[in-house]
Coordinates of C-alpha atoms in Angstrom, one line a residue:
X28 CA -16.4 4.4 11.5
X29 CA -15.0 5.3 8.0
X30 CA -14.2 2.3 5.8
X31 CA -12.1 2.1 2.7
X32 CA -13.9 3.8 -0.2
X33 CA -16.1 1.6 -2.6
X34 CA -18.8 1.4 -5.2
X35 CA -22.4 0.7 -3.1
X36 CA -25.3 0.3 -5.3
X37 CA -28.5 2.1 -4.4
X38 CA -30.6 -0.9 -3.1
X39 CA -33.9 -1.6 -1.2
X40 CA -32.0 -2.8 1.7
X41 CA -31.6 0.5 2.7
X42 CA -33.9 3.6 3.7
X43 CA -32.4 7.6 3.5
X44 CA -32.3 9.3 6.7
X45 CA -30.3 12.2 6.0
X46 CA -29.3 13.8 2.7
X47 CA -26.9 17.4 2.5
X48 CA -25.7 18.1 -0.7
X49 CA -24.2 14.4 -2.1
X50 CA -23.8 13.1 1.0
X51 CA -26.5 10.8 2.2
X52 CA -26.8 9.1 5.9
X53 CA -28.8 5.6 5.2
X54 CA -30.7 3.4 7.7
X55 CA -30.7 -0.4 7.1
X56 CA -34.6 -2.1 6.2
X57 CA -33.8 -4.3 9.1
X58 CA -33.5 -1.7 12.1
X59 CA -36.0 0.8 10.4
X60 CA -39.8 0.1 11.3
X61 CA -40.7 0.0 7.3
X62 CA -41.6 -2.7 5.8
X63 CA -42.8 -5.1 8.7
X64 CA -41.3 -7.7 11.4
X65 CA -41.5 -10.5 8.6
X66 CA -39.7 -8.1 5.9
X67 CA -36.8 -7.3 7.8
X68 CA -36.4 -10.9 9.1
X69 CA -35.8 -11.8 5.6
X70 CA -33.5 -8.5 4.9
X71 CA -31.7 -9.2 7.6
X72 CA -31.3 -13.4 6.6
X73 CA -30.3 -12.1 3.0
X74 CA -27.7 -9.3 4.0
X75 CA -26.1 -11.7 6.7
X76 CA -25.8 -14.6 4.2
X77 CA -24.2 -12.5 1.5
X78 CA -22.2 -10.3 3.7
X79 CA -20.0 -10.2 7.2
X80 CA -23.2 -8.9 9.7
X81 CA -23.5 -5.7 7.5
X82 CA -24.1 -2.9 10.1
X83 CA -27.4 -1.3 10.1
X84 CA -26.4 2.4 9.4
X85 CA -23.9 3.9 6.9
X86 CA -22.9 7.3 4.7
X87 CA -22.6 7.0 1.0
X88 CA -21.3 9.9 -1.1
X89 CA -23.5 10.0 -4.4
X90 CA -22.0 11.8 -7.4
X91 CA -23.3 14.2 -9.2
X92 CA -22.9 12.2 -12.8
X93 CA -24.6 9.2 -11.2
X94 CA -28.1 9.0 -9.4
X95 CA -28.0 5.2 -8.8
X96 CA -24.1 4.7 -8.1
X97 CA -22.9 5.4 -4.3
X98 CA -19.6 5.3 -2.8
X99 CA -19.3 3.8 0.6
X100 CA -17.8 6.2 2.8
X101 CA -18.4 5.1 6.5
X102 CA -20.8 2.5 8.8
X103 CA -21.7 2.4 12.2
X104 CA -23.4 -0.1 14.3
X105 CA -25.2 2.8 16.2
X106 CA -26.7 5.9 15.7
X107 CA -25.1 8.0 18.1
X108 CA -21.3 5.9 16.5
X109 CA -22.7 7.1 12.6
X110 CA -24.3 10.2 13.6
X111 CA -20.6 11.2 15.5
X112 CA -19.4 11.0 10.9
X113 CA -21.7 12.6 9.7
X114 CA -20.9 15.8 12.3
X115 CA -17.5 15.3 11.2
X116 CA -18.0 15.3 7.5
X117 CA -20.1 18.1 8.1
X118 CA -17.6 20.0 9.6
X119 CA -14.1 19.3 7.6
X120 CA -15.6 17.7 4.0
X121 CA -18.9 19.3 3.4
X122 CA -18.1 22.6 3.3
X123 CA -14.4 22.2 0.8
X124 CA -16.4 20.2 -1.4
X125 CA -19.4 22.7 -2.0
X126 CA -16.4 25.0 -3.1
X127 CA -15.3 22.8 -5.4
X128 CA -16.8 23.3 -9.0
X129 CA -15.7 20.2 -11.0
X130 CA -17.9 17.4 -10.1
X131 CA -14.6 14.8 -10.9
X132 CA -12.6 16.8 -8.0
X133 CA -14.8 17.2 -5.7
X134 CA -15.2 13.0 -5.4
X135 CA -11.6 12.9 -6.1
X136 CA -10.8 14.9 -2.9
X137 CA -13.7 12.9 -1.0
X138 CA -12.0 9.5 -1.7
X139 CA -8.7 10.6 -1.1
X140 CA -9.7 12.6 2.4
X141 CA -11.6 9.4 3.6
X142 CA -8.6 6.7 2.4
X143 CA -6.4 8.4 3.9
X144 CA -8.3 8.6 7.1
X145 CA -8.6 5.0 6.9
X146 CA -5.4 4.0 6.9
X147 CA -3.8 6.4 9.8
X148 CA -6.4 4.6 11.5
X149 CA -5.6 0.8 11.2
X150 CA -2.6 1.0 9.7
X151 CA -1.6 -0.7 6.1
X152 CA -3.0 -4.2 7.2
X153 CA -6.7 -3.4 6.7
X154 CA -5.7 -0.3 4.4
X155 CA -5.9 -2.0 1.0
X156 CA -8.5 -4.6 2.1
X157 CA -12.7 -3.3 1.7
X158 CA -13.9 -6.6 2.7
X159 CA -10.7 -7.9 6.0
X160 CA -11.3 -4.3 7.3
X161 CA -15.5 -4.3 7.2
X162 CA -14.9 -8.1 8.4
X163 CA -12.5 -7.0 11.4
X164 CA -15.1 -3.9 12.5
X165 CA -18.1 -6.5 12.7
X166 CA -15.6 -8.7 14.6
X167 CA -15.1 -6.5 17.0
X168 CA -18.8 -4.6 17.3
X169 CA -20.4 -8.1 17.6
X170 CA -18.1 -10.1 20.1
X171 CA -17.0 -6.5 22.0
X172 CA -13.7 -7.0 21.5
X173 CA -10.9 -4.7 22.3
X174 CA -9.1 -2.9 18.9
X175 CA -6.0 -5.1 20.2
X176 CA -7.5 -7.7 18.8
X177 CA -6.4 -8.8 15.9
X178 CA -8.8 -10.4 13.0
X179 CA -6.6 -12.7 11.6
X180 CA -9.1 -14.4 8.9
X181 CA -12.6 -15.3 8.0
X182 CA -14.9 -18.5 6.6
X183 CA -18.5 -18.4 5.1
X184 CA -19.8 -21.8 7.2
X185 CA -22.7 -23.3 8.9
X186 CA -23.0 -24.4 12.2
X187 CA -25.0 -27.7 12.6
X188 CA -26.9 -27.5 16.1
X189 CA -29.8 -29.3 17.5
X190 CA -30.5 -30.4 13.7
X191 CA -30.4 -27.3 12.4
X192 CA -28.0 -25.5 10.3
X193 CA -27.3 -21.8 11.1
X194 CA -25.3 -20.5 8.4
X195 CA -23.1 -17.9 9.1
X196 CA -19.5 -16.3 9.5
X197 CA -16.8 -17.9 11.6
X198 CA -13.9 -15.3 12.8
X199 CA -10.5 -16.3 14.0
X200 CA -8.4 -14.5 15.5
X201 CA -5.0 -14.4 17.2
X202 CA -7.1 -15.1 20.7
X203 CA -10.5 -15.9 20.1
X204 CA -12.8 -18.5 18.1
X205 CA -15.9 -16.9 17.5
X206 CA -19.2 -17.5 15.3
X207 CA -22.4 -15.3 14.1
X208 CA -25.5 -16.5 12.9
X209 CA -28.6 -14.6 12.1
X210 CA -31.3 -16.3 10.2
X211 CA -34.9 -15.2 10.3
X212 CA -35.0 -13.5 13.3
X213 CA -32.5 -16.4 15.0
X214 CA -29.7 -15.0 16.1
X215 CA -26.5 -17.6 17.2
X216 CA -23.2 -16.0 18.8
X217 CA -20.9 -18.2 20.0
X218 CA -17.1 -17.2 21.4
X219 CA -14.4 -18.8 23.3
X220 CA -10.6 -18.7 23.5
X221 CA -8.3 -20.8 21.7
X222 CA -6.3 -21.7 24.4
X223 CA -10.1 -23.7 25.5
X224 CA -10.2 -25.8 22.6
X225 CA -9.6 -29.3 23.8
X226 CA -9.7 -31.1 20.3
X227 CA -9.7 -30.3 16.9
X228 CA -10.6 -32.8 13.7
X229 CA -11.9 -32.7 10.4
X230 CA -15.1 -34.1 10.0
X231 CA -18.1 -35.6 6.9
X232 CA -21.4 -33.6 6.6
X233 CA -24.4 -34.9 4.6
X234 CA -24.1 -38.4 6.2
X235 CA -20.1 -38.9 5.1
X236 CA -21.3 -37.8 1.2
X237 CA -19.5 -34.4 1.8
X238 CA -16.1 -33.6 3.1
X239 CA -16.8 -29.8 4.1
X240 CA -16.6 -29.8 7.9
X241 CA -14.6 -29.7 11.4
X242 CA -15.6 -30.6 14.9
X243 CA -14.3 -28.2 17.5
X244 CA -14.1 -29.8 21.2
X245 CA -13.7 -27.4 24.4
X246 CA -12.3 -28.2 27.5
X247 CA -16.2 -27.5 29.0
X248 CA -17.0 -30.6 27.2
X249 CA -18.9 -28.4 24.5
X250 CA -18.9 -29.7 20.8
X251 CA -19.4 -27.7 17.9
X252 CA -19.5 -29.0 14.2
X253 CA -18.7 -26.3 11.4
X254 CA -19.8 -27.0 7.5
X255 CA -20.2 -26.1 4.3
X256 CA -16.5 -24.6 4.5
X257 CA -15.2 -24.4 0.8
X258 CA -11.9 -24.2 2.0
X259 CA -11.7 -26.9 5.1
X260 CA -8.1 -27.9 4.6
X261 CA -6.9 -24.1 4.6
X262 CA -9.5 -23.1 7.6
X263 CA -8.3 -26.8 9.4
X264 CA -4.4 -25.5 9.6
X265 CA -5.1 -21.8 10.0
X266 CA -7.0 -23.0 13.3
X267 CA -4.6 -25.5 14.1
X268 CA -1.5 -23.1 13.6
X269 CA -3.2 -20.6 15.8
X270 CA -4.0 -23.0 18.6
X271 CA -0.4 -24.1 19.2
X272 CA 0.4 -20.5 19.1
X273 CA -2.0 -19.7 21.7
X274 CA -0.4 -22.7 23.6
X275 CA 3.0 -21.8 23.0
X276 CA 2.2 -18.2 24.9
X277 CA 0.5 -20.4 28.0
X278 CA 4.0 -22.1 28.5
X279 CA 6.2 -18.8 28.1
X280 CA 4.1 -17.1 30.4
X281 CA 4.0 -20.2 33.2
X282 CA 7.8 -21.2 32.9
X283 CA 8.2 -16.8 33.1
X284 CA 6.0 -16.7 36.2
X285 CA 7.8 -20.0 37.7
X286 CA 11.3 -18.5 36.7
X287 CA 9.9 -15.2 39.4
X288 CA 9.5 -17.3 42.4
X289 CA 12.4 -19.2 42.0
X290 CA 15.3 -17.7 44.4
X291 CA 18.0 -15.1 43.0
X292 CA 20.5 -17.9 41.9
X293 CA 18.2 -20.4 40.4
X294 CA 16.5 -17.7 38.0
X295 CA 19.9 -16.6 37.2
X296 CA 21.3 -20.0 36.4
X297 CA 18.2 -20.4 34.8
X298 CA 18.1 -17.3 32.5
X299 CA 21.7 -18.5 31.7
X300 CA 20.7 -21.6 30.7
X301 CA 18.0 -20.6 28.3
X302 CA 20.3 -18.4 26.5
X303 CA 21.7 -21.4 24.5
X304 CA 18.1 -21.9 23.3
X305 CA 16.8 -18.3 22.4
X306 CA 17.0 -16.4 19.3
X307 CA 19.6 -13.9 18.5
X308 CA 17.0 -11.1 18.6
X309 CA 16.1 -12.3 22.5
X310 CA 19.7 -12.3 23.2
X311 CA 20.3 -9.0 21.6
X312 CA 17.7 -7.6 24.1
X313 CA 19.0 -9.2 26.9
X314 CA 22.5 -8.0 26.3
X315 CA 22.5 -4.5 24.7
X316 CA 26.5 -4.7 24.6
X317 CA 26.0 -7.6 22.2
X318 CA 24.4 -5.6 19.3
X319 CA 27.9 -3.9 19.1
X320 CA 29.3 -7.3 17.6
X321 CA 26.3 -8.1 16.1
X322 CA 26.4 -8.0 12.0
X323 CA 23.8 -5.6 10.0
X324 CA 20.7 -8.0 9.4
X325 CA 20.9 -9.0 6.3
X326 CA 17.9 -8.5 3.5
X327 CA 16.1 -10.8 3.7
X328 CA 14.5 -12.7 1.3
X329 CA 11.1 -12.3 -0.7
X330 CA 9.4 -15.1 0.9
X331 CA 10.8 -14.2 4.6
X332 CA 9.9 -10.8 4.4
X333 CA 7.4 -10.3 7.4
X334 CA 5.1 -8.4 4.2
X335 CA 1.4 -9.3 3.6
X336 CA -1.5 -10.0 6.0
X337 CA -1.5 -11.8 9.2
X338 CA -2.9 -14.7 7.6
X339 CA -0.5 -15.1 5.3
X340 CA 2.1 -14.6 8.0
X341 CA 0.8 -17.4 10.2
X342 CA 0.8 -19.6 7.1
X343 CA 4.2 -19.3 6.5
X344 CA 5.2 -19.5 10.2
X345 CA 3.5 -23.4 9.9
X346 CA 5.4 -24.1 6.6
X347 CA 8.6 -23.1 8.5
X348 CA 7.9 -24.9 11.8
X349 CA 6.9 -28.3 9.3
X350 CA 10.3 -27.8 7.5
X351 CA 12.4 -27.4 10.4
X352 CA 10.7 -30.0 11.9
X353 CA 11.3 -32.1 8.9
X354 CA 15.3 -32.1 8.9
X355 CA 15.6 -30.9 12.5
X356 CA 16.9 -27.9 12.1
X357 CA 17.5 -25.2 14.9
X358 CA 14.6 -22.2 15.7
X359 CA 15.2 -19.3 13.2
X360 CA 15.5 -21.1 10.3
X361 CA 12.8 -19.8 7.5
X362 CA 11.9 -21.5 4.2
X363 CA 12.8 -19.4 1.2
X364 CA 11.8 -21.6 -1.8
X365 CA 11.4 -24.9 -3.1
X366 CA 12.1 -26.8 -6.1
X367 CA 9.1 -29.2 -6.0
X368 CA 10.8 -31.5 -8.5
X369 CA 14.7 -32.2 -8.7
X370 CA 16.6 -35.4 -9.0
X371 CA 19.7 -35.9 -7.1
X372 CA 22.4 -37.7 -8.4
X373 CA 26.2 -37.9 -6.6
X374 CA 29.6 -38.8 -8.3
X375 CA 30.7 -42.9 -7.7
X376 CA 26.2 -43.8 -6.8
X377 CA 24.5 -45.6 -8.9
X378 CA 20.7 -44.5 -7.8
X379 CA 19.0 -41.3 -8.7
X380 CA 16.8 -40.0 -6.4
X381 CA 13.8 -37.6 -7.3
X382 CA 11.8 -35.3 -4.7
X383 CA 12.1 -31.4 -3.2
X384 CA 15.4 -29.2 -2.9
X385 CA 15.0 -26.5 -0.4
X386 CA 16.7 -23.4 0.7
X387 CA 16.6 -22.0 4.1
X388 CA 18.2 -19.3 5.8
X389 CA 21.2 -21.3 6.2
X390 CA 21.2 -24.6 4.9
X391 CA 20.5 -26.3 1.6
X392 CA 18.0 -29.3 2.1
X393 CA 17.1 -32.2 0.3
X394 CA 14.5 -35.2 0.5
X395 CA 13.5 -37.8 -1.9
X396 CA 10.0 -39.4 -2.1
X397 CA 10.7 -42.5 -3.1
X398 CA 10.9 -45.8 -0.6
X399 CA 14.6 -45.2 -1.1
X400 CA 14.5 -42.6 1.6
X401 CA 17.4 -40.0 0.5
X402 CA 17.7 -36.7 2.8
X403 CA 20.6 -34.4 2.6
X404 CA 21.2 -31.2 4.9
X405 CA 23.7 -29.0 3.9
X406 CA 25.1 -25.9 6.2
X407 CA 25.7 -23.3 4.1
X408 CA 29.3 -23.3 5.5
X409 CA 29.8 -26.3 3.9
X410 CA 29.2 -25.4 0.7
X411 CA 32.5 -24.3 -1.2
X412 CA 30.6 -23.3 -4.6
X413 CA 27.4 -23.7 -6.4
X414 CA 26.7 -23.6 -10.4
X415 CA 24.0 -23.7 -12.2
X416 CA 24.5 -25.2 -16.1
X417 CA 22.6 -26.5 -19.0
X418 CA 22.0 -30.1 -18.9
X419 CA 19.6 -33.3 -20.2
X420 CA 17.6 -35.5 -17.8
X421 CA 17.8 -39.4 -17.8
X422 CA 15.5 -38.9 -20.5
X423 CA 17.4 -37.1 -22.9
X424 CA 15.4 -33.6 -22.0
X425 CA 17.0 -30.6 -21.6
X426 CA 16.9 -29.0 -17.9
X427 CA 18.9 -27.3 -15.4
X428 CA 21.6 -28.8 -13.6
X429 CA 22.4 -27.1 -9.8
X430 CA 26.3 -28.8 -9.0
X431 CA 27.1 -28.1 -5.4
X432 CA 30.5 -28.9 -4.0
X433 CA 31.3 -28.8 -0.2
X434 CA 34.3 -28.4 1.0
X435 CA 36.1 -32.0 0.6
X436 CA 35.4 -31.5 -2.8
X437 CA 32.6 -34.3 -3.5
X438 CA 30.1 -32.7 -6.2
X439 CA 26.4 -33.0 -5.2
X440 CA 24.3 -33.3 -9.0
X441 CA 20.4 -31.9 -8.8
X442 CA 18.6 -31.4 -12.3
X443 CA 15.4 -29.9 -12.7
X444 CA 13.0 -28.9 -15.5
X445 CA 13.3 -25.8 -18.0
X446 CA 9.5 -25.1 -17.8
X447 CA 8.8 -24.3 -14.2
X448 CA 10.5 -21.6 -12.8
X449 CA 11.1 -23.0 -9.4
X450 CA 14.6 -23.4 -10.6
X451 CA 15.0 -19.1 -11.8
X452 CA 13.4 -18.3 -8.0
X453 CA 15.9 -20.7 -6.1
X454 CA 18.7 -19.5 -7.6
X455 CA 17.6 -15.9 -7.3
X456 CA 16.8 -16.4 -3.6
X457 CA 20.1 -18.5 -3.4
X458 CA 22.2 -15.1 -4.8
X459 CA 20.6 -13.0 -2.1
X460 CA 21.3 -15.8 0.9
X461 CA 25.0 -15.6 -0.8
X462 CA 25.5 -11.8 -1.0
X463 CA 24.3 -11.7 2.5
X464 CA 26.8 -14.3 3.7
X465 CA 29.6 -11.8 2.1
X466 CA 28.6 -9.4 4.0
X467 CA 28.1 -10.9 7.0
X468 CA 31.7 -12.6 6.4
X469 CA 32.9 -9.2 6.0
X470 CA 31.6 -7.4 9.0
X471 CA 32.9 -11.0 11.5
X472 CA 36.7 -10.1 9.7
X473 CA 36.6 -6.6 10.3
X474 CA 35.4 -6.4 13.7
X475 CA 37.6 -10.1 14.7
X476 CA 34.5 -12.0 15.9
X477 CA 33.6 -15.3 15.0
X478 CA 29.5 -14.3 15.1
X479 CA 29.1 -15.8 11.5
X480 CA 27.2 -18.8 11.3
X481 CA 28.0 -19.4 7.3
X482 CA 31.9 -19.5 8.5
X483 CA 32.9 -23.7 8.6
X484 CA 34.9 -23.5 11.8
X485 CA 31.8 -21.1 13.7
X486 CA 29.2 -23.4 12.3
X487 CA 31.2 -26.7 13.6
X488 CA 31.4 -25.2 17.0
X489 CA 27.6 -25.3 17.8
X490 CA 27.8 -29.4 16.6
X491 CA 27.5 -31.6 19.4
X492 CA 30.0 -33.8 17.7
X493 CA 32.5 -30.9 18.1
X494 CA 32.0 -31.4 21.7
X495 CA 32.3 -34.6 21.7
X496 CA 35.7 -34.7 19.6
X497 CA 37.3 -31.9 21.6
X498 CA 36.4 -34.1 24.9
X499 CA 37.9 -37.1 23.9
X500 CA 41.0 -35.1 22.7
X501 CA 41.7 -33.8 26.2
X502 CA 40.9 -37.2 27.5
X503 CA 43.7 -38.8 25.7
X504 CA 45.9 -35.9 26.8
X505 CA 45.2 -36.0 30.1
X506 CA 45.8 -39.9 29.8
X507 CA 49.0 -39.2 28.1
X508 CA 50.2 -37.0 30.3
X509 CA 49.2 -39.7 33.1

């Protein structure tokens, strides 16, 4: 399998097996018989500390203004998988770059061939990553995964077993928990799927001295404590965050295959009754004749853009889920950004209040950390204007003061400080979120729909309030007219 082209180092780790031209097909000390059983035990331990499983075979491309500097060009985990290469570099790269008489072209045009190889093969989230591509080909040679299987991250740890720590790499991905150890000739593979962990914790190694690990708990009864994590916290949620995901899929799938035995009119009823509850996309799908009165989508914003690895994806999906579980807000809404430190102050209050100011997709949030206890949600179609002006603090500092009015008028106050640029971001995020509502205001006028949630009167009619007013209004009618 080609990887993404990088500098090797000629090293003793590895033994020549085939050499044409610059290209050279290498055997790892570990597989080879050189050396002895003792030798490559300790090879082996040193690559598999240091690296993800490094498989045994690979093809460098050595040029010609460097006898000691390699660059990586491919690695199998069998012969027949890196000998099936080196017939196709043979075929389509050797011969172009024997014509080639400029040493600088002809690794210029080997690079180039083998990146671009790369990425038509795994697309542009391993594409720019050497290390989460060679991590996600291990992954899925070692556990015999399927290439549907998405690596989603990876942690240097230790597994402490039986008294004995096997240190090693621990994968995670979208399905599947899985862990490789090899030390000294000791190999330890363990797998299982998320939706089988049972519990989940942080945990002390080192007799409490060290806060490094997590216990892992399947539903088998099976326990499994993971150390020497340098980032526990981060490796704690990423796990967490992709359990309940796994969990989440369980319940769609069972309330979907309940929905299929039901009779004709209960899955209809039912399918009409989840349609309050779904996202605009699922109801989009459901009803092509909606998309017609469906606005553009809007751009969205830097921080919501679906961009960057899955990892990073995930992580913001928990941020989200924690802030919309923070002010209960509905499914959809995305964190853009954050001011981590604004004090709130409103016309006729005495108190000031100082914690975050958020912006979401469609509201403007606020909560204080004090013991006061101040939280604010504001729809966006509430909001009548929003300025940003040059202020001073209660301390007589100069900062930036954010004055919101809704649409009674009252004035909401939130100052925060010139040297963090929390405040530049909001507001730059805030102008996008804005130019977006004008166009989505635009398209609802043009086409006489009411499908604009940042219009006052659209946005009032999902309240349950709304309900409840317009319900007592035809009761007094009706009482009236009694």
């Amino acid at each position: 399998m080609f990887v993404l082209p990088a500098p090797a180092e000629q090293s003793a780790f590895w033994d020549d097996v085939k050499t044409t031209g610059s290209f050279v097909l290498q055997q790892s000390i570990s597989t080879g018989s050189s050396g002895g059983a003792f030798m490559r035990n300790v090879l082996a331990t040193i690559q598999n500390v240091l690296e993800t499983k490094p498989p045994p075979y690979r093809v460098v491309f050595r040029p010609e203004d460097s006898s000691t500097r390699y660059i990586l060009l491919g690695a199998g985990e069998t012969k027949e998988e890196i000998e099936a290469d080196w017939r196709w570099l043979a075929d389509n790269i050797m011969p172009v770059v024997t014509d080639l008489d400029d040493p600088i072209e002809r690794t210029d045009f080997v690079v180039t061939k083998i990146r671009f190889l790369v990425s038509m093969e795994d697309g542009p989230d391993y594409s720019t990553d050497r290390q989460m591509r060679a991590a996600a080909t291990t992954f899925r040679q070692t556990f015999n995964v399927g290439r549907t299987e998405t690596l989603v991250t990876y942690y240097s740890c230790a597994l402490y077993k039986n008294f004995m720590l096997h240190q090693g790499w621990l994968y995670l991905s979208e399905n599947y928990f899985c862990f490789y150890s090899y030390i000294f000739g000791l190999e330890k593979k363990i797998m299982f799927q998320l939706r089988d962990i049972k519990d989940l914790g942080k945990a002390r190694s080192m007799g409490g001295a060290r806060d490094d690990s997590i216990e892992v708990v399947t539903k088998d009864g099976s326990s499994y404590t993971f150390s020497n994590l340098f980032h526990r916290d981060e490796t704690f949620d990423m796990l967490s965050q992709l359990t309940a995901n796994t969990m989440k899929r369980v319940l769609l799938n069972s309330e979907y295959a309940t929905t299929q035995h039901q009779p004709a009119s209960a899955r209809s009823n039912h399918r009409y009754s989840y349609s309050h509850h779904r996202s605009p996309s699922v109801a989009s799908s459901a009803n092509p004749d909606a998309n017609a009165m469906r606005p553009p989508p809007s751009p969205a914003p830097p921080s919501a853009r679906a961009g960057g690895s899955l990892a990073e994806q995930i992580a913001r999906q928990r941020k989200d889920e924690e802030f919309r579980g923070e002010f209960g807000l509905p499914y959809g809404e995305s964190l853009i950004a954050v001011i981590e430190t604004a004090s709130m102050a409103v016309p006729g209050v005495l108190n000031v209040y100082t914690g975050k100011l958020y912006l979401s997709t469609s509201f403007v949030c606020y909560m204080s950390r004090d013991y006061r206890g101040c939280r604010i949600i504001l729809p966006m179609a509430a909001v009548r204007r929003i300025e940003r002006l040059n202020g001073t603090d209660s301390y007589g500092a100069s900062c930036y003061e954010l004055v919101i009015t809704v649409w009674h008028q009252m004035g909401i106050s939130f100052k925060a400080p010139l040297d963090s640029g929390e405040c530049n971001r909001w507001c730059d995020a805030l102008r996008g979120q804005l130019k977006a509502m004008v166009e989505e205001q635009k398209f609802a006028k043009a086409n006489h729909t009411a499908l604009s949630r940042y219009t006052l009167k659209a946005f009032c009619k999902t309240c349950a309030s709304e309900r409840l007013l317009q319900e007592g209004a035809s009761g007094e009618k009706d009482d009236s007219e009694g």
